[in-house]
Amino acid sequence: MKALMLKDFYMIKKYCRSYLLVLAVFSAVSVFDPTWLPSAMSLLCVMAAMLPVTLMAYDERSHWNEYCAALPYGNGAFVSSKYVLCLICQLAVAAVFLLIRIIGGGADMTEFLISSFLAICCSCVFAAITLPLVLWLGVEKGRVLYYVFIVIGFAASGALKSLSISEKADIRAVFDILAAVLPILAAAAFIASWAISVIIYGKKEIR
């Protein structure tokens, strides 16, 4: 699986530079306006969670699946590499914004950490829904879900920013409830999604 993930990282470096540009822009905005930190990080986490979908599109275009089928990798290794990559990309985004928060200050650290945790959990739920459907329907049809979740990410980022600057909104209680429920839901959805994806990929006819 390490080799499969290394291949994906090479592909990210070559084909996903636009994502790095978006990350740089939102990081710069967050430095000048710290109120954007939670919302920008939430959006970038969603985009990071969807990166495996983009890589699957390149895999399909280059007929990588046919080549991979001839290699000594089981279905679980191929699927697991995409799910692990999803988590790594989200954690990398969270680390970047945590560094910005430490250096630039801004939002309360406890609130920021809770927001980061919830953003990763929500992104995992999005990925848990998207990845099995992409494997089942194919990348072209599944790509619609990619854009749907990006739009949801933009909407959520705007909502988080509005909540973070609202003096009347008591969001700490909401965060406490979500922090207790969402991790369990996200973990269960992610594990179930992985199991379903392994079954779907195993039944696919590689041509």
PDB file of C-alpha atoms in Angstrom:
ATOM      1  CA  MET A   1       0.000   0.000   0.000  1.00  0.00           C
ATOM      2  CA  LYS A   2       2.934   2.343   0.612  1.00  0.00           C
ATOM      3  CA  ALA A   3       3.847   2.181  -3.070  1.00  0.00           C
ATOM      4  CA  LEU A   4       0.265   2.974  -4.089  1.00  0.00           C
ATOM      5  CA  MET A   5       0.198   6.002  -1.808  1.00  0.00           C
ATOM      6  CA  LEU A   6       3.580   7.164  -3.080  1.00  0.00           C
ATOM      7  CA  LYS A   7       2.163   7.017  -6.604  1.00  0.00           C
ATOM      8  CA  ASP A   8      -0.780   9.144  -5.470  1.00  0.00           C
ATOM      9  CA  PHE A   9       1.502  11.726  -3.864  1.00  0.00           C
ATOM     10  CA  TYR A  10       3.470  11.997  -7.100  1.00  0.00           C
ATOM     11  CA  MET A  11       0.195  12.540  -8.942  1.00  0.00           C
ATOM     12  CA  ILE A  12      -0.880  15.229  -6.481  1.00  0.00           C
ATOM     13  CA  LYS A  13       2.432  16.989  -7.013  1.00  0.00           C
ATOM     14  CA  LYS A  14       2.036  16.888 -10.785  1.00  0.00           C
ATOM     15  CA  TYR A  15      -1.687  17.347 -11.364  1.00  0.00           C
ATOM     16  CA  CYS A  16      -3.157  19.015  -8.263  1.00  0.00           C
ATOM     17  CA  ARG A  17      -1.126  22.206  -8.091  1.00  0.00           C
ATOM     18  CA  SER A  18      -4.309  24.244  -8.386  1.00  0.00           C
ATOM     19  CA  TYR A  19      -5.335  22.901  -4.982  1.00  0.00           C
ATOM     20  CA  LEU A  20      -2.055  24.125  -3.509  1.00  0.00           C
ATOM     21  CA  LEU A  21      -2.778  27.538  -5.041  1.00  0.00           C
ATOM     22  CA  VAL A  22      -6.226  27.610  -3.405  1.00  0.00           C
ATOM     23  CA  LEU A  23      -4.631  26.569  -0.109  1.00  0.00           C
ATOM     24  CA  ALA A  24      -2.077  29.392  -0.411  1.00  0.00           C
ATOM     25  CA  VAL A  25      -4.776  31.979  -1.203  1.00  0.00           C
ATOM     26  CA  PHE A  26      -7.019  30.981   1.698  1.00  0.00           C
ATOM     27  CA  SER A  27      -4.031  30.798   4.027  1.00  0.00           C
ATOM     28  CA  ALA A  28      -3.059  34.357   3.063  1.00  0.00           C
ATOM     29  CA  VAL A  29      -6.628  35.564   3.577  1.00  0.00           C
ATOM     30  CA  SER A  30      -6.687  33.908   7.001  1.00  0.00           C
ATOM     31  CA  VAL A  31      -3.445  35.630   7.979  1.00  0.00           C
ATOM     32  CA  PHE A  32      -4.900  39.072   7.205  1.00  0.00           C
ATOM     33  CA  ASP A  33      -8.373  38.240   8.534  1.00  0.00           C
ATOM     34  CA  PRO A  34      -8.215  35.621  11.340  1.00  0.00           C
ATOM     35  CA  THR A  35     -12.022  35.337  11.398  1.00  0.00           C
ATOM     36  CA  TRP A  36     -11.671  33.348   8.165  1.00  0.00           C
ATOM     37  CA  LEU A  37      -9.583  30.639   9.845  1.00  0.00           C
ATOM     38  CA  PRO A  38     -12.344  28.139  10.765  1.00  0.00           C
ATOM     39  CA  SER A  39     -14.358  28.633   7.573  1.00  0.00           C
ATOM     40  CA  ALA A  40     -11.351  28.545   5.223  1.00  0.00           C
ATOM     41  CA  MET A  41     -10.035  25.424   6.898  1.00  0.00           C
ATOM     42  CA  SER A  42     -13.445  23.738   6.627  1.00  0.00           C
ATOM     43  CA  LEU A  43     -13.603  24.402   2.892  1.00  0.00           C
ATOM     44  CA  LEU A  44     -10.042  23.211   2.299  1.00  0.00           C
ATOM     45  CA  CYS A  45     -10.687  20.048   4.339  1.00  0.00           C
ATOM     46  CA  VAL A  46     -13.654  19.218   2.113  1.00  0.00           C
ATOM     47  CA  MET A  47     -11.521  19.784  -0.981  1.00  0.00           C
ATOM     48  CA  ALA A  48      -8.745  17.651   0.509  1.00  0.00           C
ATOM     49  CA  ALA A  49     -11.220  14.850   1.225  1.00  0.00           C
ATOM     50  CA  MET A  50     -12.266  14.938  -2.432  1.00  0.00           C
ATOM     51  CA  LEU A  51      -8.699  14.701  -3.776  1.00  0.00           C
ATOM     52  CA  PRO A  52      -8.880  10.875  -4.097  1.00  0.00           C
ATOM     53  CA  VAL A  53     -11.787  11.375  -6.512  1.00  0.00           C
ATOM     54  CA  THR A  54      -9.589  13.566  -8.698  1.00  0.00           C
ATOM     55  CA  LEU A  55      -6.820  10.977  -8.598  1.00  0.00           C
ATOM     56  CA  MET A  56      -9.276   8.236  -9.578  1.00  0.00           C
ATOM     57  CA  ALA A  57     -10.140  10.293 -12.652  1.00  0.00           C
ATOM     58  CA  TYR A  58      -6.473  10.389 -13.664  1.00  0.00           C
ATOM     59  CA  ASP A  59      -6.157   6.665 -12.888  1.00  0.00           C
ATOM     60  CA  GLU A  60      -9.083   5.934 -15.179  1.00  0.00           C
ATOM     61  CA  ARG A  61      -7.782   8.180 -17.940  1.00  0.00           C
ATOM     62  CA  SER A  62      -4.341   6.588 -17.904  1.00  0.00           C
ATOM     63  CA  HIS A  63      -5.747   3.019 -17.579  1.00  0.00           C
ATOM     64  CA  TRP A  64      -3.893   2.618 -14.295  1.00  0.00           C
ATOM     65  CA  ASN A  65      -6.528   0.213 -12.994  1.00  0.00           C
ATOM     66  CA  GLU A  66      -5.647  -2.324 -15.678  1.00  0.00           C
ATOM     67  CA  TYR A  67      -1.976  -2.072 -14.812  1.00  0.00           C
ATOM     68  CA  CYS A  68      -2.675  -2.231 -11.071  1.00  0.00           C
ATOM     69  CA  ALA A  69      -4.735  -5.401 -11.554  1.00  0.00           C
ATOM     70  CA  ALA A  70      -1.586  -7.120 -12.812  1.00  0.00           C
ATOM     71  CA  LEU A  71       0.372  -6.133  -9.710  1.00  0.00           C
ATOM     72  CA  PRO A  72       0.397  -8.117  -6.437  1.00  0.00           C
ATOM     73  CA  TYR A  73      -2.076  -5.800  -4.696  1.00  0.00           C
ATOM     74  CA  GLY A  74      -5.427  -6.904  -3.371  1.00  0.00           C
ATOM     75  CA  ASN A  75      -8.611  -4.893  -3.664  1.00  0.00           C
ATOM     76  CA  GLY A  76      -8.249  -3.840  -0.048  1.00  0.00           C
ATOM     77  CA  ALA A  77      -4.836  -2.274  -0.639  1.00  0.00           C
ATOM     78  CA  PHE A  78      -6.031  -0.141  -3.560  1.00  0.00           C
ATOM     79  CA  VAL A  79      -9.140   1.079  -1.737  1.00  0.00           C
ATOM     80  CA  SER A  80      -7.312   1.575   1.565  1.00  0.00           C
ATOM     81  CA  SER A  81      -4.705   3.776  -0.103  1.00  0.00           C
ATOM     82  CA  LYS A  82      -7.453   6.204  -1.192  1.00  0.00           C
ATOM     83  CA  TYR A  83      -9.023   6.330   2.262  1.00  0.00           C
ATOM     84  CA  VAL A  84      -5.702   6.805   4.053  1.00  0.00           C
ATOM     85  CA  LEU A  85      -4.764   9.504   1.541  1.00  0.00           C
ATOM     86  CA  CYS A  86      -8.062  11.246   2.304  1.00  0.00           C
ATOM     87  CA  LEU A  87      -7.186  11.395   6.014  1.00  0.00           C
ATOM     88  CA  ILE A  88      -3.579  12.482   5.423  1.00  0.00           C
ATOM     89  CA  CYS A  89      -4.614  15.361   3.143  1.00  0.00           C
ATOM     90  CA  GLN A  90      -7.141  16.628   5.684  1.00  0.00           C
ATOM     91  CA  LEU A  91      -4.644  16.451   8.538  1.00  0.00           C
ATOM     92  CA  ALA A  92      -2.107  18.334   6.407  1.00  0.00           C
ATOM     93  CA  VAL A  93      -4.632  21.124   5.811  1.00  0.00           C
ATOM     94  CA  ALA A  94      -5.477  21.267   9.519  1.00  0.00           C
ATOM     95  CA  ALA A  95      -1.756  21.450  10.365  1.00  0.00           C
ATOM     96  CA  VAL A  96      -1.251  24.391   7.993  1.00  0.00           C
ATOM     97  CA  PHE A  97      -4.105  26.357   9.532  1.00  0.00           C
ATOM     98  CA  LEU A  98      -3.029  25.431  13.055  1.00  0.00           C
ATOM     99  CA  LEU A  99       0.377  26.921  12.252  1.00  0.00           C
ATOM    100  CA  ILE A 100      -1.329  30.067  10.962  1.00  0.00           C
ATOM    101  CA  ARG A 101      -3.376  30.256  14.169  1.00  0.00           C
ATOM    102  CA  ILE A 102      -0.284  29.849  16.364  1.00  0.00           C
ATOM    103  CA  ILE A 103       1.689  32.471  14.457  1.00  0.00           C
ATOM    104  CA  GLY A 104      -1.046  34.993  13.719  1.00  0.00           C
ATOM    105  CA  GLY A 105      -3.395  34.530  16.650  1.00  0.00           C
ATOM    106  CA  GLY A 106      -7.081  35.275  16.204  1.00  0.00           C
ATOM    107  CA  ALA A 107      -9.748  32.797  17.188  1.00  0.00           C
ATOM    108  CA  ASP A 108      -9.792  31.185  20.609  1.00  0.00           C
ATOM    109  CA  MET A 109      -7.522  28.140  20.460  1.00  0.00           C
ATOM    110  CA  THR A 110     -10.078  25.793  22.042  1.00  0.00           C
ATOM    111  CA  GLU A 111     -12.776  26.919  19.635  1.00  0.00           C
ATOM    112  CA  PHE A 112     -10.357  26.611  16.732  1.00  0.00           C
ATOM    113  CA  LEU A 113      -9.342  23.062  17.669  1.00  0.00           C
ATOM    114  CA  ILE A 114     -12.978  22.024  18.023  1.00  0.00           C
ATOM    115  CA  SER A 115     -13.760  23.613  14.648  1.00  0.00           C
ATOM    116  CA  SER A 116     -10.826  21.784  13.075  1.00  0.00           C
ATOM    117  CA  PHE A 117     -11.939  18.477  14.531  1.00  0.00           C
ATOM    118  CA  LEU A 118     -15.514  18.960  13.351  1.00  0.00           C
ATOM    119  CA  ALA A 119     -14.349  20.036   9.890  1.00  0.00           C
ATOM    120  CA  ILE A 120     -12.345  16.829   9.500  1.00  0.00           C
ATOM    121  CA  CYS A 121     -15.275  14.736  10.732  1.00  0.00           C
ATOM    122  CA  CYS A 122     -17.673  16.382   8.268  1.00  0.00           C
ATOM    123  CA  SER A 123     -15.172  15.922   5.435  1.00  0.00           C
ATOM    124  CA  CYS A 124     -14.844  12.247   6.332  1.00  0.00           C
ATOM    125  CA  VAL A 125     -18.621  11.876   6.081  1.00  0.00           C
ATOM    126  CA  PHE A 126     -18.562  13.551   2.639  1.00  0.00           C
ATOM    127  CA  ALA A 127     -15.780  11.232   1.516  1.00  0.00           C
ATOM    128  CA  ALA A 128     -17.573   8.214   2.974  1.00  0.00           C
ATOM    129  CA  ILE A 129     -20.581   8.994   0.779  1.00  0.00           C
ATOM    130  CA  THR A 130     -18.642   9.941  -2.342  1.00  0.00           C
ATOM    131  CA  LEU A 131     -15.941   7.266  -2.699  1.00  0.00           C
ATOM    132  CA  PRO A 132     -18.210   4.176  -2.910  1.00  0.00           C
ATOM    133  CA  LEU A 133     -20.491   5.964  -5.382  1.00  0.00           C
ATOM    134  CA  VAL A 134     -17.544   6.983  -7.550  1.00  0.00           C
ATOM    135  CA  LEU A 135     -16.276   3.398  -7.592  1.00  0.00           C
ATOM    136  CA  TRP A 136     -19.766   2.152  -8.422  1.00  0.00           C
ATOM    137  CA  LEU A 137     -20.948   4.754 -10.954  1.00  0.00           C
ATOM    138  CA  GLY A 138     -17.566   5.682 -12.392  1.00  0.00           C
ATOM    139  CA  VAL A 139     -15.595   8.885 -12.125  1.00  0.00           C
ATOM    140  CA  GLU A 140     -17.534  10.895 -14.698  1.00  0.00           C
ATOM    141  CA  LYS A 141     -20.912  10.376 -13.018  1.00  0.00           C
ATOM    142  CA  GLY A 142     -19.428  10.507  -9.552  1.00  0.00           C
ATOM    143  CA  ARG A 143     -17.702  13.804 -10.333  1.00  0.00           C
ATOM    144  CA  VAL A 144     -21.062  15.543  -9.885  1.00  0.00           C
ATOM    145  CA  LEU A 145     -20.892  14.676  -6.189  1.00  0.00           C
ATOM    146  CA  TYR A 146     -17.452  16.284  -6.039  1.00  0.00           C
ATOM    147  CA  TYR A 147     -18.879  19.628  -7.144  1.00  0.00           C
ATOM    148  CA  VAL A 148     -21.928  19.252  -4.921  1.00  0.00           C
ATOM    149  CA  PHE A 149     -19.766  18.826  -1.841  1.00  0.00           C
ATOM    150  CA  ILE A 150     -17.493  21.704  -2.873  1.00  0.00           C
ATOM    151  CA  VAL A 151     -20.592  23.942  -3.042  1.00  0.00           C
ATOM    152  CA  ILE A 152     -21.657  22.614   0.364  1.00  0.00           C
ATOM    153  CA  GLY A 153     -18.160  23.412   1.625  1.00  0.00           C
ATOM    154  CA  PHE A 154     -18.416  27.005   0.392  1.00  0.00           C
ATOM    155  CA  ALA A 155     -21.831  27.369   2.021  1.00  0.00           C
ATOM    156  CA  ALA A 156     -20.572  25.869   5.290  1.00  0.00           C
ATOM    157  CA  SER A 157     -17.491  28.109   5.270  1.00  0.00           C
ATOM    158  CA  GLY A 158     -19.662  31.188   4.892  1.00  0.00           C
ATOM    159  CA  ALA A 159     -21.962  30.020   7.670  1.00  0.00           C
ATOM    160  CA  LEU A 160     -19.030  29.358  10.000  1.00  0.00           C
ATOM    161  CA  LYS A 161     -17.624  32.809   9.317  1.00  0.00           C
ATOM    162  CA  SER A 162     -20.991  34.407  10.088  1.00  0.00           C
ATOM    163  CA  LEU A 163     -21.231  32.438  13.319  1.00  0.00           C
ATOM    164  CA  SER A 164     -17.675  33.244  14.329  1.00  0.00           C
ATOM    165  CA  ILE A 165     -18.218  37.002  14.009  1.00  0.00           C
ATOM    166  CA  SER A 166     -21.690  37.024  15.548  1.00  0.00           C
ATOM    167  CA  GLU A 167     -21.698  38.251  19.133  1.00  0.00           C
ATOM    168  CA  LYS A 168     -25.194  36.932  19.779  1.00  0.00           C
ATOM    169  CA  ALA A 169     -24.717  33.390  18.502  1.00  0.00           C
ATOM    170  CA  ASP A 170     -23.818  31.012  21.297  1.00  0.00           C
ATOM    171  CA  ILE A 171     -22.060  28.414  19.175  1.00  0.00           C
ATOM    172  CA  ARG A 172     -20.043  26.806  21.966  1.00  0.00           C
ATOM    173  CA  ALA A 173     -23.032  24.703  23.085  1.00  0.00           C
ATOM    174  CA  VAL A 174     -23.633  23.596  19.495  1.00  0.00           C
ATOM    175  CA  PHE A 175     -19.941  22.720  19.117  1.00  0.00           C
ATOM    176  CA  ASP A 176     -20.059  20.677  22.327  1.00  0.00           C
ATOM    177  CA  ILE A 177     -23.008  18.621  21.065  1.00  0.00           C
ATOM    178  CA  LEU A 178     -21.455  18.103  17.632  1.00  0.00           C
ATOM    179  CA  ALA A 179     -18.094  17.235  19.160  1.00  0.00           C
ATOM    180  CA  ALA A 180     -19.761  14.416  21.087  1.00  0.00           C
ATOM    181  CA  VAL A 181     -21.895  12.974  18.277  1.00  0.00           C
ATOM    182  CA  LEU A 182     -20.135  13.731  14.998  1.00  0.00           C
ATOM    183  CA  PRO A 183     -16.864  11.795  15.619  1.00  0.00           C
ATOM    184  CA  ILE A 184     -18.807   8.565  16.241  1.00  0.00           C
ATOM    185  CA  LEU A 185     -20.919   9.124  13.145  1.00  0.00           C
ATOM    186  CA  ALA A 186     -17.885  10.018  11.028  1.00  0.00           C
ATOM    187  CA  ALA A 187     -15.842   7.014  12.189  1.00  0.00           C
ATOM    188  CA  ALA A 188     -18.735   4.599  11.620  1.00  0.00           C
ATOM    189  CA  ALA A 189     -19.479   6.074   8.180  1.00  0.00           C
ATOM    190  CA  PHE A 190     -15.816   6.021   7.139  1.00  0.00           C
ATOM    191  CA  ILE A 191     -15.267   2.387   8.168  1.00  0.00           C
ATOM    192  CA  ALA A 192     -18.549   1.230   6.590  1.00  0.00           C
ATOM    193  CA  SER A 193     -17.717   3.174   3.427  1.00  0.00           C
ATOM    194  CA  TRP A 194     -14.302   1.513   3.203  1.00  0.00           C
ATOM    195  CA  ALA A 195     -15.854  -1.956   3.543  1.00  0.00           C
ATOM    196  CA  ILE A 196     -18.461  -1.184   0.872  1.00  0.00           C
ATOM    197  CA  SER A 197     -15.810   0.257  -1.452  1.00  0.00           C
ATOM    198  CA  VAL A 198     -13.686  -2.899  -1.156  1.00  0.00           C
ATOM    199  CA  ILE A 199     -16.702  -5.000  -2.174  1.00  0.00           C
ATOM    200  CA  ILE A 200     -17.607  -2.681  -5.069  1.00  0.00           C
ATOM    201  CA  TYR A 201     -14.042  -2.525  -6.370  1.00  0.00           C
ATOM    202  CA  GLY A 202     -13.732  -6.300  -6.107  1.00  0.00           C
ATOM    203  CA  LYS A 203     -16.795  -6.780  -8.307  1.00  0.00           C
ATOM    204  CA  LYS A 204     -15.691  -4.281 -10.949  1.00  0.00           C
ATOM    205  CA  GLU A 205     -14.648  -5.667 -14.282  1.00  0.00           C
ATOM    206  CA  ILE A 206     -11.210  -4.237 -15.072  1.00  0.00           C
ATOM    207  CA  ARG A 207     -10.818  -3.827 -18.817  1.00  0.00           C
TER     208      ARG A 207
END
